[in-house]
Structures are given as structure tokens and as C-alpha cells.
Coordinates of C-alpha atoms in Angstrom, one line a residue:
M1 CA 190.8 -16.1 -130.7
S2 CA 189.1 -15.7 -127.4
S3 CA 186.8 -12.9 -126.6
P4 CA 187.6 -10.5 -123.7
T5 CA 184.3 -11.3 -122.2
D6 CA 184.7 -15.1 -122.3
Q7 CA 185.0 -15.2 -118.5
Q8 CA 182.0 -13.2 -117.5
L9 CA 179.3 -11.6 -119.6
P10 CA 177.3 -8.6 -118.4
Q11 CA 173.8 -9.2 -117.4
Q12 CA 172.4 -6.5 -119.7
Q13 CA 173.7 -6.0 -123.2
G14 CA 172.5 -3.1 -125.3
P15 CA 169.2 -1.4 -125.6
D16 CA 167.1 -4.5 -126.3
A17 CA 168.4 -6.3 -123.2
G18 CA 165.4 -5.4 -121.2
S19 CA 162.8 -6.8 -123.7
P20 CA 160.4 -7.7 -122.3
A21 CA 160.6 -4.9 -119.9
S22 CA 160.7 -7.0 -116.8
G23 CA 163.8 -8.9 -118.1
S24 CA 162.1 -12.1 -116.9
L25 CA 161.1 -15.3 -118.6
N26 CA 158.4 -15.9 -116.0
T27 CA 155.6 -13.9 -117.6
K28 CA 152.4 -15.2 -119.1
D29 CA 153.4 -14.4 -122.7
L30 CA 156.9 -15.8 -122.4
R31 CA 155.8 -19.0 -120.6
R32 CA 153.4 -19.5 -123.5
V33 CA 156.3 -18.9 -126.0
L34 CA 158.7 -21.3 -124.2
G35 CA 155.9 -23.9 -123.7
S36 CA 155.1 -23.7 -127.4
S37 CA 158.8 -24.2 -128.4
L38 CA 159.2 -27.2 -126.1
M39 CA 155.8 -28.8 -126.9
G40 CA 156.2 -28.3 -130.6
S41 CA 159.7 -29.9 -130.6
V42 CA 158.6 -32.8 -128.4
I43 CA 155.7 -33.6 -130.8
E44 CA 157.9 -33.2 -134.0
Y45 CA 160.6 -35.4 -132.5
Y46 CA 158.1 -37.9 -131.1
D47 CA 156.9 -38.4 -134.6
F48 CA 160.4 -38.4 -136.2
I49 CA 162.0 -40.8 -133.7
L50 CA 158.9 -43.0 -133.5
Y51 CA 159.6 -43.8 -137.2
A52 CA 163.2 -44.7 -136.3
T53 CA 161.9 -47.2 -133.7
A54 CA 159.4 -48.7 -136.1
A55 CA 162.1 -49.0 -138.8
A56 CA 164.2 -51.1 -136.5
L57 CA 161.4 -53.3 -135.0
I58 CA 158.4 -53.3 -137.3
F59 CA 158.6 -52.0 -140.9
D60 CA 160.9 -54.8 -142.2
K61 CA 158.2 -57.3 -141.2
V62 CA 155.2 -55.2 -142.4
F63 CA 156.4 -53.4 -145.6
F64 CA 159.3 -55.5 -146.7
A65 CA 158.3 -59.0 -145.6
N66 CA 158.7 -60.3 -149.1
L67 CA 162.5 -59.8 -148.9
G68 CA 165.0 -61.8 -147.0
P69 CA 165.5 -60.8 -143.3
G70 CA 168.8 -58.9 -143.8
V71 CA 167.7 -57.2 -147.0
A72 CA 164.3 -56.3 -145.4
L73 CA 166.0 -54.6 -142.4
F74 CA 168.4 -52.8 -144.8
A75 CA 165.5 -51.5 -146.8
S76 CA 163.7 -50.4 -143.7
F77 CA 166.7 -48.4 -142.5
G78 CA 167.0 -47.0 -146.0
T79 CA 163.5 -45.4 -145.6
L80 CA 164.7 -44.0 -142.3
A81 CA 167.7 -42.3 -144.0
V82 CA 165.3 -40.5 -146.4
G83 CA 164.2 -38.4 -143.4
Y84 CA 167.7 -37.3 -142.6
V85 CA 168.4 -36.4 -146.2
A86 CA 165.3 -34.3 -146.3
R87 CA 166.1 -32.3 -143.2
P88 CA 168.4 -29.7 -144.8
L89 CA 165.9 -29.3 -147.6
G90 CA 163.2 -28.6 -145.0
G91 CA 165.5 -26.1 -143.3
I92 CA 166.1 -24.2 -146.5
L93 CA 162.4 -24.3 -147.6
F94 CA 161.0 -23.2 -144.2
G95 CA 163.8 -20.9 -143.6
H96 CA 163.2 -19.0 -146.8
Y97 CA 159.5 -18.4 -146.0
G98 CA 160.2 -18.0 -142.3
D99 CA 162.6 -15.1 -143.0
R100 CA 160.1 -13.5 -145.5
I101 CA 156.6 -14.0 -144.0
G102 CA 157.2 -15.0 -140.4
R103 CA 158.4 -17.6 -137.9
K104 CA 155.0 -18.4 -136.5
K105 CA 153.3 -19.3 -139.9
M106 CA 156.1 -21.7 -140.7
L107 CA 155.9 -23.4 -137.3
V108 CA 152.2 -24.0 -137.7
L109 CA 152.7 -25.4 -141.2
S110 CA 155.5 -27.7 -140.1
M111 CA 153.4 -29.2 -137.3
L112 CA 150.5 -29.8 -139.6
M113 CA 152.8 -31.5 -142.2
M114 CA 154.3 -33.7 -139.5
G115 CA 151.0 -34.6 -138.1
F116 CA 149.5 -35.5 -141.5
A117 CA 152.5 -37.7 -142.4
T118 CA 152.7 -39.6 -139.1
V119 CA 148.9 -40.3 -138.9
A120 CA 148.9 -41.3 -142.5
I121 CA 151.6 -43.9 -141.7
G122 CA 149.3 -45.3 -139.0
F123 CA 146.6 -45.9 -141.6
L124 CA 148.9 -47.0 -144.4
P125 CA 147.9 -50.4 -145.9
T126 CA 150.7 -53.1 -145.9
T127 CA 152.6 -54.5 -148.8
A128 CA 150.4 -57.7 -148.5
Q129 CA 147.4 -55.5 -149.1
I130 CA 148.4 -53.1 -151.9
G131 CA 151.8 -54.4 -153.1
V132 CA 154.8 -52.3 -153.9
L133 CA 152.7 -49.1 -153.6
A134 CA 152.9 -49.4 -149.8
P135 CA 156.7 -48.9 -149.4
V136 CA 156.6 -46.2 -152.1
I137 CA 154.0 -44.2 -150.1
L138 CA 156.0 -45.0 -146.9
V139 CA 159.1 -43.4 -148.3
T140 CA 157.1 -40.4 -149.5
L141 CA 155.6 -39.9 -146.0
R142 CA 159.0 -40.2 -144.4
F143 CA 160.3 -37.5 -146.8
V144 CA 157.5 -35.2 -145.6
Q145 CA 158.5 -36.0 -142.0
G146 CA 162.1 -35.0 -142.8
I147 CA 161.0 -31.7 -144.5
S148 CA 158.8 -30.9 -141.5
V149 CA 161.4 -31.5 -138.8
G150 CA 164.0 -29.7 -140.8
G151 CA 161.8 -26.6 -140.6
E152 CA 160.7 -27.0 -136.9
W153 CA 164.0 -26.6 -135.1
G154 CA 164.9 -23.2 -136.6
G155 CA 161.5 -21.7 -136.1
A156 CA 161.0 -23.1 -132.5
T157 CA 164.5 -21.8 -131.5
L158 CA 163.9 -18.4 -133.0
M159 CA 160.5 -18.0 -131.4
A160 CA 162.1 -18.5 -128.0
L161 CA 165.3 -16.6 -128.6
E162 CA 163.8 -13.6 -130.3
H163 CA 161.1 -13.2 -127.6
A164 CA 163.5 -13.5 -124.6
P165 CA 165.5 -10.8 -122.8
A166 CA 169.1 -10.6 -124.1
H167 CA 170.7 -12.0 -120.9
K168 CA 168.5 -15.1 -121.0
R169 CA 168.5 -16.0 -124.7
G170 CA 170.6 -19.1 -124.3
F171 CA 168.2 -20.6 -121.7
A172 CA 165.2 -19.7 -123.7
A173 CA 166.6 -21.3 -126.9
A174 CA 167.3 -24.5 -125.0
F175 CA 163.6 -25.3 -124.8
A176 CA 163.5 -26.2 -128.5
N177 CA 166.6 -28.4 -128.2
A178 CA 165.3 -30.2 -125.1
G179 CA 162.3 -31.3 -127.2
G180 CA 164.5 -33.8 -129.1
P181 CA 165.4 -36.1 -126.2
A182 CA 162.0 -35.6 -124.6
G183 CA 160.2 -36.6 -127.8
G184 CA 162.4 -39.6 -128.1
L185 CA 161.6 -40.7 -124.5
L186 CA 157.9 -40.3 -125.2
A187 CA 158.1 -42.3 -128.4
T188 CA 160.0 -45.1 -126.6
F189 CA 157.5 -45.2 -123.7
V190 CA 154.5 -45.3 -126.0
V191 CA 155.8 -48.0 -128.2
S192 CA 156.8 -50.1 -125.2
G193 CA 153.4 -49.6 -123.5
V194 CA 151.4 -50.4 -126.7
S195 CA 153.6 -53.4 -127.4
A196 CA 152.9 -54.8 -123.9
A197 CA 149.2 -54.1 -124.2
T198 CA 148.6 -55.6 -127.6
G199 CA 151.0 -58.6 -127.3
D200 CA 150.9 -60.9 -130.3
Q201 CA 148.7 -58.4 -132.2
F202 CA 151.4 -55.7 -132.0
L203 CA 152.8 -56.5 -135.5
V204 CA 149.3 -57.0 -136.9
W205 CA 147.6 -53.8 -135.9
G206 CA 149.0 -52.6 -132.5
W207 CA 152.0 -50.8 -134.1
R208 CA 149.6 -48.4 -135.7
I209 CA 148.4 -46.9 -132.4
P210 CA 151.5 -44.8 -131.6
F211 CA 151.3 -43.2 -135.1
I212 CA 147.6 -42.5 -134.8
L213 CA 148.0 -41.1 -131.3
S214 CA 150.1 -38.3 -132.9
A215 CA 146.8 -36.7 -134.0
V216 CA 146.0 -35.9 -130.3
L217 CA 149.5 -34.5 -129.7
I218 CA 149.2 -32.3 -132.8
L219 CA 145.9 -30.9 -131.7
V220 CA 147.3 -30.0 -128.3
G221 CA 150.4 -28.5 -129.9
M222 CA 148.4 -26.4 -132.3
L223 CA 146.2 -25.0 -129.6
I224 CA 149.3 -23.8 -127.8
R225 CA 151.2 -22.6 -130.9
L226 CA 148.3 -20.6 -132.4
K227 CA 148.2 -18.4 -129.3
V228 CA 151.8 -17.3 -129.5
A229 CA 152.5 -13.9 -131.1
E230 CA 155.1 -13.4 -133.9
T231 CA 158.5 -12.5 -132.6
P232 CA 159.2 -8.8 -132.0
V233 CA 162.4 -9.1 -134.1
F234 CA 160.5 -10.2 -137.1
Q235 CA 157.8 -7.6 -136.5
E236 CA 160.5 -5.0 -136.7
L237 CA 161.7 -6.5 -140.0
E238 CA 158.2 -6.3 -141.4
Q239 CA 158.2 -2.6 -140.8
E240 CA 161.1 -2.3 -143.2
A241 CA 159.6 -4.7 -145.7
A242 CA 159.9 -2.4 -148.7
R243 CA 163.6 -2.0 -148.4
R244 CA 164.1 -5.7 -147.5
Q245 CA 162.1 -6.9 -150.6
Q246 CA 164.4 -4.9 -152.9
K247 CA 167.7 -6.2 -151.4
Q248 CA 166.7 -9.7 -150.3
R249 CA 164.6 -11.7 -152.6
T250 CA 166.1 -15.1 -151.8
P251 CA 167.3 -15.5 -148.2
L252 CA 169.3 -18.7 -149.1
M253 CA 171.3 -16.8 -151.8
D254 CA 172.0 -14.0 -149.3
V255 CA 173.2 -16.5 -146.7
L256 CA 175.5 -18.3 -149.2
R257 CA 176.8 -15.0 -150.7
L258 CA 177.2 -12.8 -147.6
H259 CA 177.7 -15.3 -144.8
P260 CA 179.4 -18.5 -146.1
R261 CA 182.0 -18.4 -143.3
V262 CA 179.3 -18.3 -140.7
V263 CA 177.5 -21.3 -142.3
V264 CA 180.7 -23.4 -142.4
L265 CA 181.7 -22.5 -138.8
T266 CA 178.3 -23.2 -137.3
L267 CA 177.8 -26.4 -139.3
V268 CA 181.2 -27.7 -138.2
A269 CA 180.6 -26.7 -134.6
S270 CA 177.3 -28.6 -134.6
L271 CA 178.9 -31.8 -136.0
G272 CA 180.4 -32.7 -132.6
F273 CA 177.0 -32.7 -131.0
Y274 CA 175.5 -35.0 -133.7
C275 CA 178.7 -37.2 -133.9
C276 CA 178.3 -38.0 -130.2
Q277 CA 174.7 -38.9 -130.8
G278 CA 175.5 -41.1 -133.8
I279 CA 178.3 -43.0 -132.1
L280 CA 176.8 -43.4 -128.6
T281 CA 173.1 -43.9 -129.2
S282 CA 173.0 -45.5 -132.7
W283 CA 176.3 -47.3 -133.5
G284 CA 177.1 -47.8 -129.8
V285 CA 173.8 -49.5 -129.1
S286 CA 174.6 -52.2 -131.7
V287 CA 178.1 -52.6 -130.3
A288 CA 176.9 -53.0 -126.8
V289 CA 174.3 -55.6 -127.8
Q290 CA 176.9 -57.5 -129.9
S291 CA 179.3 -57.4 -126.9
G292 CA 176.7 -59.1 -124.6
V293 CA 174.6 -56.4 -123.0
E294 CA 170.8 -57.2 -123.0
R295 CA 168.8 -55.2 -125.5
S296 CA 166.3 -54.2 -122.8
D297 CA 169.1 -52.9 -120.6
V298 CA 170.5 -50.9 -123.5
L299 CA 167.1 -49.3 -124.2
N300 CA 166.5 -48.5 -120.6
L301 CA 169.9 -46.9 -120.2
K302 CA 169.3 -44.9 -123.3
G303 CA 166.2 -43.5 -121.6
V304 CA 168.1 -42.7 -118.4
A305 CA 170.8 -40.9 -120.5
A306 CA 168.1 -38.9 -122.3
V307 CA 166.8 -37.6 -118.9
F308 CA 170.4 -36.5 -118.1
T309 CA 170.7 -34.8 -121.5
I310 CA 167.6 -32.7 -120.8
I311 CA 168.7 -31.7 -117.4
V312 CA 172.3 -30.9 -118.4
C313 CA 171.0 -29.1 -121.6
F314 CA 169.0 -26.6 -119.5
Y315 CA 171.8 -26.1 -117.0
T316 CA 174.5 -25.4 -119.6
A317 CA 172.2 -23.2 -121.6
R318 CA 171.7 -21.0 -118.5
L319 CA 175.4 -21.2 -117.8
S320 CA 176.1 -19.9 -121.3
D321 CA 174.1 -16.8 -120.5
R322 CA 176.6 -16.1 -117.8
I323 CA 179.9 -17.1 -119.2
G324 CA 179.3 -17.3 -122.9
R325 CA 178.2 -19.8 -125.5
R326 CA 181.8 -20.4 -126.7
T327 CA 183.1 -21.2 -123.3
V328 CA 180.4 -23.8 -122.6
L329 CA 180.8 -25.4 -126.0
T330 CA 184.6 -25.5 -125.4
I331 CA 184.1 -27.3 -122.1
G332 CA 181.9 -29.9 -123.8
G333 CA 184.3 -30.3 -126.8
V334 CA 187.3 -30.8 -124.6
G335 CA 185.4 -33.2 -122.4
G336 CA 184.3 -35.2 -125.4
I337 CA 187.9 -35.5 -126.7
L338 CA 189.1 -36.8 -123.3
F339 CA 186.2 -39.3 -123.0
A340 CA 186.2 -40.7 -126.6
F341 CA 188.5 -43.7 -126.1
P342 CA 187.3 -44.5 -122.5
A343 CA 183.7 -44.5 -123.9
L344 CA 184.6 -46.8 -126.8
Y345 CA 186.4 -49.2 -124.4
L346 CA 183.4 -49.2 -122.0
M347 CA 180.9 -49.9 -124.8
H348 CA 183.0 -53.0 -125.9
T349 CA 183.2 -54.7 -122.5
G350 CA 179.8 -56.3 -122.6
A351 CA 179.0 -55.2 -119.0
V352 CA 175.9 -53.3 -118.2
W353 CA 177.6 -51.0 -115.8
A354 CA 180.2 -50.1 -118.4
F355 CA 177.7 -49.2 -121.0
A356 CA 175.8 -47.2 -118.4
I357 CA 178.8 -45.1 -117.7
A358 CA 179.6 -44.6 -121.4
V359 CA 176.1 -43.5 -122.4
I360 CA 175.2 -41.4 -119.3
V361 CA 178.5 -39.5 -119.3
G362 CA 178.9 -39.3 -123.1
N363 CA 175.3 -38.8 -124.2
G364 CA 173.9 -37.4 -121.0
V365 CA 176.6 -35.0 -119.8
I366 CA 179.0 -34.3 -122.7
Q367 CA 176.3 -34.1 -125.3
G368 CA 174.2 -32.1 -122.9
F369 CA 177.0 -29.5 -122.7
L370 CA 177.1 -29.3 -126.5
A371 CA 173.3 -29.3 -126.9
G372 CA 172.5 -26.6 -124.3
P373 CA 174.0 -23.5 -125.9
I374 CA 174.0 -24.8 -129.6
G375 CA 170.6 -23.3 -130.5
A376 CA 171.5 -19.8 -129.3
Y377 CA 175.0 -20.1 -130.6
I378 CA 174.0 -20.9 -134.2
S379 CA 171.1 -18.4 -134.3
E380 CA 173.0 -15.5 -132.9
Q381 CA 175.7 -15.8 -135.6
F382 CA 173.2 -14.8 -138.4
P383 CA 171.5 -11.4 -138.9
A384 CA 167.8 -11.4 -138.3
N385 CA 166.7 -11.1 -141.9
V386 CA 168.3 -14.4 -142.9
R387 CA 168.5 -16.1 -139.4
Y388 CA 165.8 -18.8 -140.0
T389 CA 167.5 -19.9 -143.3
G390 CA 171.1 -19.7 -142.1
A391 CA 170.5 -21.4 -138.7
S392 CA 168.4 -24.1 -140.2
L393 CA 170.8 -24.8 -143.0
A394 CA 173.8 -25.2 -140.6
Y395 CA 172.0 -27.2 -137.9
Q396 CA 170.1 -29.6 -140.3
G397 CA 173.2 -30.0 -142.4
A398 CA 175.1 -31.2 -139.3
A399 CA 172.2 -33.5 -138.4
T400 CA 172.4 -35.2 -141.8
L401 CA 176.2 -35.5 -141.9
G402 CA 176.5 -36.3 -138.1
A403 CA 173.5 -38.4 -137.1
G404 CA 172.8 -39.7 -140.6
F405 CA 176.3 -40.9 -141.6
T406 CA 178.4 -41.3 -138.5
P407 CA 177.1 -44.9 -137.7
M408 CA 177.9 -46.1 -141.2
I409 CA 181.4 -44.4 -141.0
A410 CA 182.1 -46.0 -137.6
T411 CA 181.1 -49.4 -138.9
A412 CA 183.4 -49.0 -142.0
L413 CA 186.3 -47.8 -139.8
V414 CA 186.0 -50.9 -137.6
M415 CA 186.1 -53.2 -140.6
L416 CA 189.1 -51.2 -142.0
A417 CA 190.9 -51.6 -138.7
G418 CA 190.3 -55.4 -138.6
G419 CA 187.8 -55.2 -135.7
S420 CA 189.6 -52.5 -133.7
Y421 CA 187.8 -49.3 -132.6
L422 CA 191.1 -47.3 -132.8
F423 CA 190.1 -45.5 -136.1
V424 CA 186.7 -44.7 -134.7
G425 CA 188.3 -43.0 -131.7
F426 CA 190.5 -40.9 -133.9
F427 CA 187.6 -40.0 -136.2
W428 CA 185.5 -39.0 -133.2
I429 CA 188.2 -36.9 -131.7
G430 CA 188.9 -35.3 -135.1
I431 CA 185.3 -34.1 -135.4
L432 CA 185.2 -32.7 -131.9
A433 CA 188.5 -30.9 -132.5
M434 CA 187.2 -29.4 -135.7
G435 CA 184.2 -28.2 -133.8
L436 CA 186.4 -26.6 -131.1
V437 CA 188.3 -24.7 -133.7
A438 CA 185.1 -23.5 -135.4
V439 CA 183.7 -22.4 -132.0
R440 CA 186.8 -20.4 -131.1
M441 CA 186.8 -18.8 -134.6
S442 CA 183.2 -17.6 -134.1
R443 CA 182.0 -14.4 -132.4
E444 CA 180.5 -14.6 -128.9
G445 CA 176.8 -14.6 -129.8
A446 CA 175.7 -13.6 -126.3
E447 CA 177.2 -10.2 -126.9
L448 CA 175.3 -9.7 -130.2
S449 CA 171.9 -8.0 -130.5
P450 CA 169.2 -10.3 -131.9
K451 CA 167.8 -7.3 -133.8
R452 CA 170.8 -6.7 -136.0
H453 CA 170.1 -6.9 -139.7

């Protein structure tokens, strides 16, 4: 079901294509908007991924030290999963109010919530100090983190996309997506630096520093974000508030009632992106270490792959403005299918060079192809009056199912296959193939006006 314009999209599309009038992203206001989307996402994902690093290296020894080593680590990862479960709830909650009272207000609130939760973790007494109350509070704060990051992506993406000229919406929306790997890189570097600086005291008090430093990042992000104007698309919706209040009292209900097909298609299309992330950078890391690759080499190569992801993400987002979101996502999906079994083989060899190829090509290039246009692709499928809710529901649902459950599914499939990764390969290919079908069944978003409602 290909679109007649899959091969080459026109540079101007409709009456709103020239907004802003210059058709350029290089204006003071748009630079501020894009900087706000990128910086906000970097900060949110710094906090979110910082917790993941701490769950693997710190929390089992600080908050679950009274349990056995294996049980303690399992409990620590259990608190990590809470954040992923909360992400769709955050998308629904922030989407509801983002569609009714504005994108900007919700972005400011999400950043404040994330900052509060992260800094509070940095000051949280240990189990040895206040008993079982410590892990209970930890889980609660992780839930707040999940709600916050669930609301961040949709708002940051829409702020960029709805401010941008029509023929550059894909590139603009990529600034929010690039914040994920950039925030992860920042969290890794900060933890590594603090660990080296505090030495034996890292598990005593040094681990708190990266969490408390989030307060500085939040302050910088808020100063930038508060200067950004509400999107022109939402301002137009506000002018029709009386009619909209009568017909749309609950955006979530309107999304599920009027656009169920779009929700399913965009969620399935996004699963391929998160499945690659779950297999390559979560499950694949443990496989590589178990196969003999040094943990430090694995972490360093993950950092290199993240740099590639950011570069490829921006390139493919810009490419999607020229040849279409569906075409770029199709290239990424086909590439992922062809590389699935080679990647699994490379991760199991135990050689540093093999893991480097697997993670740089798979995570850096293929996932970059899928990540670049995904923000614009999802957002453009929904009308403006329910866009925040619909886009957040689809994207965060895919995050929970893909990144949250794929590592566990892959582990179970290996056990079911008696140690072989054959079933994992078929599972991975199946998810990517489903994503391809969903993308091809979708409309070409680059052709749609962001002001439709």
C-alpha cells in the first residue's frame, strides 16, 4: 500500500508549509524550541537511565542488602521495571491535559516531577537506616519517574514538530528522540567519573552525587523551557475551545473510539525500534559478558553505539523529510531483518570486535534508522486535538512492551531452545516484520498538515 509520493516528497505541502514564514529552522525562536526539546529529553532520560545504571550496580547493595545476592539483584531490577510500567500511564495522563490545556504546561510539570523524584532518591536513607520504608519510597519515586518520562516524549516531540515548517517536521521532531541516547551517555559518564573520584566511598555516599546533580540540570532545563512559546497548532485549537469542549471531554476516549486503528499501527510500528534496543543493549550486553567480552569493553562500545545512534537519527530524520517517513522506516526494518541472525551470532562469539560490529550496526545504524523518523511518523498520524494523548499512548506502550519485556522474552526463548538463539532470531524478525506491515498500512505523515483536527 505504497503512497504515490513515497519516492520524492515536495518541499512545500499546503498552506501551513511556510510557517514560520522563512521556512527555516535557523531562527532565534525555533533554535530555542529545538534546544528545549533536546535539552529536556536529555535531562529526563539522564534521570531515567541513571536509575537503570544504579539498579544494576548499586541498589541491590544499598536498599536490598538484607537479601541474598541473587534475590537482591532481582528485587533491584523489579524496581526498575516499575518505571516502564508507569510510562504509558504517564503518556495518558500528560496527554490528556496536554491536549486540553497545552503542550508547554505539561512539559514544565514533567520536568519538575522528574527532578523532584531523582533528587529525592539521592537523599533517600538506606534500608539500614529506616528499614523496609526505604525500598517502598524508592519504588514510589521510580513510579514518579516513569510517569514523568511517559509525558515528556510526546510533549517534547510536539513542541518541535508543531513549531516547524512542514517540510522540516521530521528533522525537528528528531531533537526529542535524540535526547534518549544523549541522556544515557551523560548518565554513564557521570557515574563512571564519580565512581573513579570517590573510590571505596562510592557505595557509601558517592552514588548519591549523580542523582543530586540532576537539580542543576533541571534548573538549566527549566530556564530554557519557560522561554518557549506554546505551539501555534495548539493556539489555534484554543481559539475553538468552546466547540472542542462540547465534543471532546476526554481525549483518551476519543483516541480509542475514533482512532483505534492508528493506535495499533503506530504502536506496532514502534515495537521494532524498542525490540532492537532491548535485544542489543540489554539482553545482548549480558550475552556478550557471559561469552567472554570484558564488561568495561561492553560499556564503552555501548557508548560508541549511542553516538552513532544520535548521528544516524538526525540524518534519517532529515532524509524522511525528503523521501517520506514510511520509506525510511521500511529501510530500517528490512535492514534489521537481514541483520538479526548475524547480530546474534556476533554477540555470542565472545570477541570484542564481533560485539562492536553487532552493537554499532544494530544499535547505532539500524536503530538510528528506526528512531530518526519515528517521532514525526507517530505524531502526524493523529489529529491535533488528540495528538499528545494518541502519540504518547502508542510510543510509551511500545516502550513498555519492547524495552521492558523483550530481554525477559529473549532469555526465556533461549532456555526453551536449549541454549540456542534460534528462537530469539525468529522472534526479533517477527517483530520487525510486523512493524513493516504496520508502517506500510499507515498514511504518509509528511503529506499531512499538522493543523488538521
